[in-house]
Short mmCIF file of C-alpha atoms and ligand atoms in Angstrom, two decimals:
data_model
loop_
_atom_site.label_atom_id
_atom_site.label_comp_id
_atom_site.label_asym_id
_atom_site.label_seq_id
_atom_site.Cartn_x
_atom_site.Cartn_y
_atom_site.Cartn_z
CA MET A 1 -113.90 -24.01 14.45
CA ALA A 2 -110.91 -22.21 12.91
CA PRO A 3 -110.17 -19.39 11.94
CA ALA A 4 -110.21 -18.44 15.66
CA PRO A 5 -106.63 -19.02 16.86
CA ALA A 6 -105.93 -22.57 18.03
CA GLU A 7 -106.62 -23.35 21.69
CA ARG A 8 -103.55 -24.52 23.59
CA LEU A 9 -104.85 -27.35 25.75
CA PRO A 10 -103.07 -28.51 28.92
CA ALA A 11 -101.93 -32.10 29.48
CA SER A 12 -104.77 -32.72 31.94
CA GLU A 13 -108.07 -34.62 32.01
CA ALA A 14 -109.83 -31.39 31.02
CA GLY A 15 -107.42 -30.80 28.13
CA ILE A 16 -107.88 -34.34 26.83
CA ARG A 17 -111.67 -34.06 27.12
CA ARG A 18 -111.67 -30.80 25.17
CA ALA A 19 -109.37 -32.26 22.47
CA SER A 20 -111.65 -35.26 22.13
CA GLU A 21 -114.71 -32.99 21.81
CA TRP A 22 -113.03 -31.12 18.96
CA LEU A 23 -112.33 -34.41 17.17
CA ALA A 24 -115.94 -35.52 17.64
CA ARG A 25 -117.15 -32.24 16.10
CA GLY A 26 -114.99 -32.69 13.01
CA GLY A 27 -112.25 -30.36 14.27
CA LEU A 28 -108.50 -30.48 13.77
CA VAL A 29 -106.42 -31.18 16.87
CA ALA A 30 -102.64 -31.33 16.95
CA PHE A 31 -101.42 -33.80 19.58
CA PRO A 32 -98.05 -35.12 20.72
CA THR A 33 -96.78 -38.56 19.84
CA GLU A 34 -93.37 -39.85 20.91
CA THR A 35 -92.08 -39.13 17.37
CA VAL A 36 -93.49 -35.74 16.28
CA TYR A 37 -96.78 -33.83 16.72
CA GLY A 38 -99.62 -35.15 14.56
CA LEU A 39 -102.48 -33.13 13.07
CA GLY A 40 -105.47 -35.26 14.00
CA ALA A 41 -109.00 -35.59 12.66
CA ASP A 42 -111.68 -38.28 12.91
CA ALA A 43 -110.60 -40.78 10.21
CA ARG A 44 -114.28 -41.66 9.53
CA ASN A 45 -115.31 -38.06 8.80
CA SER A 46 -114.42 -37.05 5.22
CA THR A 47 -115.05 -33.36 5.83
CA ALA A 48 -112.68 -33.37 8.79
CA VAL A 49 -110.06 -35.32 6.83
CA ALA A 50 -110.35 -32.90 3.93
CA ARG A 51 -109.59 -30.08 6.36
CA ILE A 52 -106.25 -31.77 7.17
CA PHE A 53 -105.22 -31.62 3.51
CA GLU A 54 -106.39 -28.02 3.27
CA ALA A 55 -104.55 -26.90 6.44
CA LYS A 56 -101.31 -28.61 5.38
CA GLY A 57 -101.56 -27.63 1.71
CA ARG A 58 -100.94 -31.33 1.07
CA PRO A 59 -101.37 -33.08 -2.29
CA SER A 60 -104.51 -35.12 -1.80
CA PHE A 61 -103.05 -38.31 -3.27
CA ASN A 62 -100.66 -38.53 -0.35
CA PRO A 63 -102.29 -40.91 2.15
CA LEU A 64 -102.49 -40.34 5.91
CA ILE A 65 -101.46 -42.57 8.81
CA VAL A 66 -104.32 -43.71 11.04
CA HIS A 67 -103.67 -43.85 14.78
CA VAL A 68 -105.42 -46.50 16.87
CA HIS A 69 -105.70 -47.19 20.56
CA ASP A 70 -105.55 -50.99 20.59
CA MET A 71 -105.19 -54.15 18.49
CA ASN A 72 -108.96 -54.66 18.21
CA ALA A 73 -109.29 -51.32 16.48
CA ALA A 74 -106.32 -52.18 14.24
CA HIS A 75 -107.80 -55.55 13.21
CA ASP A 76 -111.14 -53.92 12.40
CA ILE A 77 -109.39 -51.70 9.85
CA ALA A 78 -106.67 -53.82 8.26
CA GLU A 79 -105.51 -57.37 7.58
CA PHE A 80 -102.34 -58.39 9.36
CA PRO A 81 -99.98 -60.79 7.58
CA ASP A 82 -98.01 -62.95 10.09
CA ASP A 83 -94.92 -60.75 9.89
CA ALA A 84 -97.04 -57.66 10.59
CA GLU A 85 -98.65 -59.32 13.59
CA ARG A 86 -95.17 -60.18 14.90
CA LEU A 87 -93.92 -56.60 14.48
CA ALA A 88 -97.03 -55.16 16.11
CA SER A 89 -96.66 -57.44 19.15
CA ALA A 90 -92.98 -56.56 19.47
CA PHE A 91 -93.07 -52.80 18.84
CA TRP A 92 -96.58 -51.39 19.41
CA PRO A 93 -97.21 -49.04 21.01
CA GLY A 94 -94.19 -47.29 19.52
CA PRO A 95 -92.59 -45.44 16.61
CA LEU A 96 -93.57 -47.95 13.89
CA THR A 97 -96.18 -47.57 11.12
CA LEU A 98 -97.38 -50.66 9.24
CA VAL A 99 -98.80 -50.32 5.71
CA LEU A 100 -101.37 -53.14 5.50
CA PRO A 101 -104.21 -54.36 3.26
CA LEU A 102 -107.32 -52.29 4.04
CA ARG A 103 -110.40 -54.34 4.95
CA ALA A 104 -113.37 -54.01 2.61
CA GLU A 105 -115.93 -52.96 5.22
CA THR A 106 -114.48 -50.16 7.30
CA ALA A 107 -115.72 -46.77 8.36
CA ILE A 108 -112.45 -45.14 7.25
CA SER A 109 -112.94 -42.22 4.84
CA PRO A 110 -111.50 -43.02 1.37
CA LEU A 111 -109.74 -39.65 1.52
CA VAL A 112 -107.45 -41.08 4.22
CA THR A 113 -105.97 -43.74 1.95
CA ALA A 114 -106.09 -41.54 -1.15
CA GLY A 115 -107.78 -44.37 -3.01
CA LEU A 116 -105.13 -47.01 -2.19
CA GLU A 117 -106.10 -50.52 -1.08
CA THR A 118 -103.61 -50.29 1.77
CA ILE A 119 -103.61 -48.24 4.94
CA GLY A 120 -100.85 -46.99 7.21
CA LEU A 121 -101.61 -47.85 10.87
CA ARG A 122 -99.80 -46.80 13.98
CA MET A 123 -100.32 -47.26 17.74
CA PRO A 124 -98.42 -44.42 19.41
CA ALA A 125 -96.78 -44.84 22.83
CA HIS A 126 -97.03 -41.23 24.06
CA PRO A 127 -99.31 -41.23 27.14
CA LEU A 128 -101.26 -38.16 25.97
CA ALA A 129 -101.82 -39.68 22.52
CA GLN A 130 -103.03 -42.90 24.15
CA LYS A 131 -105.38 -41.06 26.50
CA LEU A 132 -106.79 -38.98 23.66
CA LEU A 133 -107.35 -42.07 21.47
CA ALA A 134 -108.96 -43.94 24.38
CA ARG A 135 -111.28 -41.07 25.22
CA PHE A 136 -112.22 -40.35 21.60
CA GLY A 137 -112.81 -44.05 20.98
CA GLY A 138 -112.25 -43.99 17.21
CA PRO A 139 -109.46 -43.99 14.62
CA VAL A 140 -107.59 -40.71 14.22
CA ALA A 141 -105.96 -39.77 10.91
CA ALA A 142 -102.86 -37.70 11.57
CA PRO A 143 -99.98 -36.63 9.38
CA SER A 144 -97.19 -34.61 10.95
CA ALA A 145 -98.59 -31.22 12.04
CA ASN A 146 -96.66 -29.02 9.61
CA THR A 147 -97.34 -27.29 6.32
CA SER A 148 -96.57 -29.79 3.56
CA GLY A 149 -92.86 -29.83 2.77
CA ARG A 150 -91.75 -28.01 5.94
CA ILE A 151 -89.83 -29.32 8.93
CA SER A 152 -91.86 -31.59 11.22
CA PRO A 153 -92.95 -30.18 14.62
CA THR A 154 -91.51 -31.60 17.83
CA ARG A 155 -92.94 -28.91 20.15
CA PRO A 156 -96.34 -27.20 20.46
CA GLU A 157 -94.71 -23.86 19.57
CA HIS A 158 -93.69 -25.25 16.16
CA VAL A 159 -97.29 -26.24 15.46
CA LEU A 160 -98.74 -22.91 16.63
CA ARG A 161 -96.28 -20.85 14.60
CA ASP A 162 -96.95 -22.80 11.41
CA LEU A 163 -100.64 -23.80 11.65
CA GLY A 164 -102.07 -21.86 14.62
CA ALA A 165 -104.52 -19.94 12.43
CA LYS A 166 -105.80 -23.00 10.58
CA ILE A 167 -106.52 -25.58 13.28
CA ASP A 168 -108.75 -25.80 16.34
CA ALA A 169 -106.46 -26.91 19.16
CA VAL A 170 -103.05 -28.16 20.21
CA LEU A 171 -102.71 -30.59 23.09
CA ASP A 172 -99.54 -29.49 24.86
CA GLY A 173 -97.19 -32.37 25.68
CA GLY A 174 -93.96 -30.36 25.55
CA ALA A 175 -91.08 -31.74 23.48
CA CYS A 176 -91.32 -35.12 21.72
CA ASP A 177 -88.87 -37.79 22.97
CA VAL A 178 -87.91 -39.52 19.72
CA GLY A 179 -87.96 -36.47 17.46
CA VAL A 180 -88.10 -38.15 14.03
CA GLU A 181 -91.19 -39.71 12.46
CA SER A 182 -92.09 -43.38 12.73
CA THR A 183 -90.38 -46.07 10.69
CA ILE A 184 -92.76 -47.28 7.94
CA VAL A 185 -92.84 -50.94 6.90
CA GLY A 186 -95.09 -52.32 4.13
CA PHE A 187 -95.89 -55.92 3.12
CA PHE A 188 -95.92 -56.61 -0.64
CA PRO A 189 -95.82 -59.41 0.65
CA GLU A 190 -92.13 -59.09 1.54
CA PRO A 191 -91.65 -56.83 4.58
CA THR A 192 -90.27 -53.65 3.01
CA LEU A 193 -88.75 -50.54 4.57
CA LEU A 194 -90.71 -47.57 3.16
CA ARG A 195 -89.26 -44.89 5.44
CA PRO A 196 -86.45 -45.11 8.01
CA GLY A 197 -87.59 -43.58 11.28
CA GLY A 198 -87.71 -43.71 15.06
CA LEU A 199 -87.48 -47.50 15.27
CA PRO A 200 -84.09 -48.64 13.92
CA ARG A 201 -84.25 -51.04 10.98
CA GLU A 202 -81.81 -53.32 12.83
CA ALA A 203 -84.39 -53.91 15.60
CA ILE A 204 -87.05 -54.83 13.02
CA GLU A 205 -84.72 -57.22 11.19
CA ASP A 206 -83.75 -58.90 14.48
CA CYS A 207 -87.41 -59.44 15.27
CA LEU A 208 -88.22 -60.88 11.81
CA GLY A 209 -85.00 -62.88 11.57
CA ARG A 210 -84.30 -61.52 8.10
CA ALA A 211 -83.45 -58.39 6.15
CA LEU A 212 -86.13 -55.88 5.13
CA ALA A 213 -86.54 -55.31 1.39
CA ARG A 214 -85.80 -51.77 0.30
CA ALA A 215 -88.34 -49.59 -1.49
CA ASP A 216 -86.05 -47.88 -3.96
CA ALA A 217 -86.62 -46.29 -7.33
CA GLY A 218 -86.33 -49.58 -9.21
CA SER A 219 -88.66 -51.65 -7.04
CA GLY A 220 -91.87 -49.89 -8.07
CA VAL A 221 -92.87 -49.77 -4.40
CA THR A 222 -92.74 -46.42 -2.71
CA SER A 223 -94.32 -44.52 0.07
CA PRO A 224 -96.04 -41.70 -1.78
CA GLY A 225 -94.82 -39.16 0.74
CA GLN A 226 -91.22 -40.09 0.11
CA LEU A 227 -90.66 -37.40 -2.48
CA SER A 228 -87.16 -36.15 -2.45
CA SER A 229 -87.61 -32.48 -1.46
CA HIS A 230 -89.20 -32.67 1.97
CA TYR A 231 -88.60 -31.39 5.49
CA ALA A 232 -87.36 -28.23 3.83
CA PRO A 233 -86.06 -25.39 5.98
CA ALA A 234 -85.84 -21.96 4.32
CA SER A 235 -82.03 -22.12 4.58
CA ARG A 236 -79.77 -24.12 2.28
CA LEU A 237 -78.17 -27.19 3.83
CA ARG A 238 -74.67 -28.57 3.21
CA LEU A 239 -74.22 -32.11 4.53
CA ASN A 240 -71.14 -34.00 5.78
CA ALA A 241 -69.44 -30.70 6.53
CA THR A 242 -66.17 -30.96 8.39
CA GLU A 243 -65.85 -27.20 8.79
CA ARG A 244 -67.91 -24.00 8.75
CA LYS A 245 -67.49 -21.91 5.59
CA PRO A 246 -67.99 -18.12 5.58
CA GLY A 247 -71.67 -17.24 5.93
CA GLU A 248 -72.63 -20.64 7.33
CA VAL A 249 -73.80 -21.75 10.74
CA LEU A 250 -72.75 -25.24 11.81
CA LEU A 251 -75.15 -27.86 13.11
CA GLY A 252 -72.68 -30.19 14.79
CA PHE A 253 -72.58 -33.80 15.90
CA GLY A 254 -69.93 -35.21 18.23
CA ALA A 255 -66.84 -33.40 19.45
CA VAL A 256 -66.94 -30.34 17.19
CA GLU A 257 -67.31 -26.65 17.93
CA ALA A 258 -70.70 -25.74 16.49
CA ASP A 259 -73.49 -23.14 16.67
CA LEU A 260 -75.80 -25.90 17.87
CA ASN A 261 -74.71 -29.48 18.52
CA LEU A 262 -77.18 -32.36 18.01
CA SER A 263 -75.21 -34.45 20.49
CA PRO A 264 -71.76 -33.40 21.71
CA SER A 265 -71.21 -36.96 23.02
CA GLY A 266 -72.16 -38.49 19.64
CA ASN A 267 -75.38 -40.14 20.89
CA LEU A 268 -77.79 -40.80 17.97
CA VAL A 269 -80.90 -41.00 20.17
CA GLU A 270 -80.17 -37.54 21.58
CA ALA A 271 -79.40 -36.25 18.07
CA ALA A 272 -82.75 -37.49 16.68
CA ALA A 273 -84.63 -35.83 19.53
CA ASN A 274 -82.89 -32.50 18.82
CA LEU A 275 -82.90 -32.61 15.01
CA PHE A 276 -86.08 -30.75 14.04
CA GLU A 277 -85.95 -28.30 16.99
CA TYR A 278 -82.40 -27.27 16.04
CA LEU A 279 -83.28 -26.97 12.34
CA HIS A 280 -86.24 -24.79 13.34
CA ARG A 281 -83.96 -22.63 15.52
CA LEU A 282 -81.14 -22.19 13.01
CA ASP A 283 -83.67 -21.47 10.29
CA ALA A 284 -85.44 -18.86 12.45
CA SER A 285 -82.13 -17.10 13.09
CA GLY A 286 -82.05 -16.57 9.33
CA PRO A 287 -78.51 -17.50 8.30
CA GLY A 288 -79.36 -18.68 4.80
CA ALA A 289 -76.85 -21.54 4.95
CA ILE A 290 -76.54 -24.41 7.42
CA ALA A 291 -73.58 -26.80 7.37
CA VAL A 292 -74.17 -30.15 9.08
CA SER A 293 -71.56 -32.50 10.55
CA PRO A 294 -71.38 -36.10 9.25
CA ILE A 295 -73.78 -38.44 11.10
CA PRO A 296 -73.11 -42.21 11.30
CA ASP A 297 -75.65 -44.12 9.17
CA HIS A 298 -76.67 -46.88 11.59
CA GLY A 299 -79.55 -47.07 14.10
CA LEU A 300 -81.41 -43.76 14.34
CA GLY A 301 -78.64 -42.22 12.22
CA ALA A 302 -80.34 -43.70 9.12
CA ALA A 303 -83.53 -41.74 9.86
CA ILE A 304 -81.57 -38.55 10.65
CA ASN A 305 -79.59 -38.80 7.40
CA ASP A 306 -82.76 -39.50 5.42
CA ARG A 307 -84.39 -36.31 6.78
CA LEU A 308 -81.22 -34.28 6.23
CA ARG A 309 -80.85 -35.46 2.60
CA ARG A 310 -84.45 -34.46 1.91
CA ALA A 311 -83.97 -31.11 3.62
CA ALA A 312 -80.90 -30.51 1.45
CA ALA A 313 -82.51 -31.63 -1.83
CA PRO A 314 -83.25 -29.03 -4.51
CA ARG A 315 -86.82 -27.70 -4.20
CA ALA A 316 -89.46 -27.86 -6.84
CA PRO A 317 -90.38 -24.23 -7.62
CA ASN A 318 -93.86 -23.23 -6.38
CA GLY A 319 -96.66 -24.03 -8.74
CA SER A 320 -94.59 -26.49 -10.73
CA GLY A 321 -97.11 -29.19 -9.95
CA VAL A 322 -94.44 -31.29 -8.25
CA PRO A 323 -95.75 -31.98 -4.78
CA ALA A 324 -93.83 -31.88 -1.57
CA GLY A 325 -94.44 -34.62 0.94
CA GLY A 326 -96.15 -34.75 4.33
O1 TXA B 401 -94.30 -40.45 13.34
C1 TXA B 401 -95.14 -40.35 12.44
O2 TXA B 401 -95.31 -41.24 11.59
C2 TXA B 401 -96.00 -39.10 12.41
C3 TXA B 401 -96.89 -39.09 13.65
C4 TXA B 401 -97.81 -37.92 13.68
O3 TXA B 401 -97.60 -40.30 13.69
N1 TXA B 401 -96.79 -39.02 11.23
C5 TXA B 401 -96.24 -38.79 10.00
O4 TXA B 401 -97.18 -38.69 9.00
O5 TXA B 401 -95.05 -38.68 9.80
P1 TXA B 401 -96.89 -38.07 7.56
O6 TXA B 401 -98.23 -37.97 6.92
O7 TXA B 401 -96.14 -36.83 7.66
O8 TXA B 401 -96.12 -39.21 6.83
C6 TXA B 401 -96.80 -40.39 6.53
C7 TXA B 401 -96.11 -41.14 5.45
C8 TXA B 401 -96.22 -40.45 4.11
O9 TXA B 401 -94.96 -40.54 3.48
C9 TXA B 401 -97.28 -41.28 3.38
O10 TXA B 401 -97.12 -41.24 2.00
C10 TXA B 401 -97.03 -42.65 3.96
O11 TXA B 401 -96.78 -42.40 5.31
N2 TXA B 401 -98.19 -43.50 3.88
C11 TXA B 401 -99.36 -43.41 4.54
N3 TXA B 401 -100.23 -44.35 4.13
C12 TXA B 401 -99.60 -45.07 3.19
C13 TXA B 401 -99.96 -46.17 2.36
N4 TXA B 401 -101.17 -46.74 2.41
N5 TXA B 401 -99.03 -46.66 1.49
C14 TXA B 401 -97.79 -46.11 1.43
N6 TXA B 401 -97.40 -45.05 2.18
C15 TXA B 401 -98.29 -44.54 3.03
MG1 MG B 402 -94.65 -35.32 7.49
#
């Protein structure tokens, strides 16, 4: 196990077998999902789960999403209110996480839920994630595979650069299609949007036939990872920028002249897929200041704007005791 540098495993039967063996031995394996790369461990093995928190430098009260292969596994772990069952049938496998009541008798390590009586469950659609979950045959706890508070990884290179010395393997699936994390919906019992993400809220509301409640400051319901400074690049970000000021690079959207353009044609799906890769690139080029074009706030634009606002938020100084998110 680590600290040998992480193995980069190919997207083949042999690579999947090796990744599954690492999970079975309590190892940490980064794997692609259609949203971002996850840092996986056996959700029933507390020592393995503790290693996730250690590798990410993550506050331990921040619960992890558990990834499952099929509905039987999901029903073994959590109770599904009717609305949750409806969303799972419509959108799983896919970029949706459901926060559900945890069943009393499960094998899930209490570290995964950080002591909560709910659990975040997700069935990913990425073929490599599905094959890994099928072969491993158990629930896999996986937050995004980045140091806590940093930009989420959408390519194996991002994972290796950030966590290569701390984890056992990365299953190489190339770039992620969706590029922003899953949408999170909880049931309290009202279906509530906890985090905008890769599945547009509009699609969820169409399916349910009503609006999602919002988890805002006043409601007392939050996703613990939704702390305002998150997804932080080293550079400062200036949002809704209509021009580049001296010393800035421009991350564009639509028909603007920019250093990198999320989608010159103004396509939000393309922009989401490029978001974290382009932030990684501009940050690595070391400009210190990134201006970002305005992004429309509908569909995947809501998730993009959420991540950009968090990336632009003032940081808690190190050691202040204020945690960053996942
Ligand atoms: O797309 C994704 O969701 C990726 C891939 C790897 O699946 N995962 C991901 O995980 O983004 P992470 O840990 O970076 O973010 C999970 C979020 C956190 O904000 C956490 O607080 C919240 O889910 N969460 C997990 N379990 C929860 C629970 N029981 N109640 C409320 N929020 C929960
Ligand atoms: Mg995260």
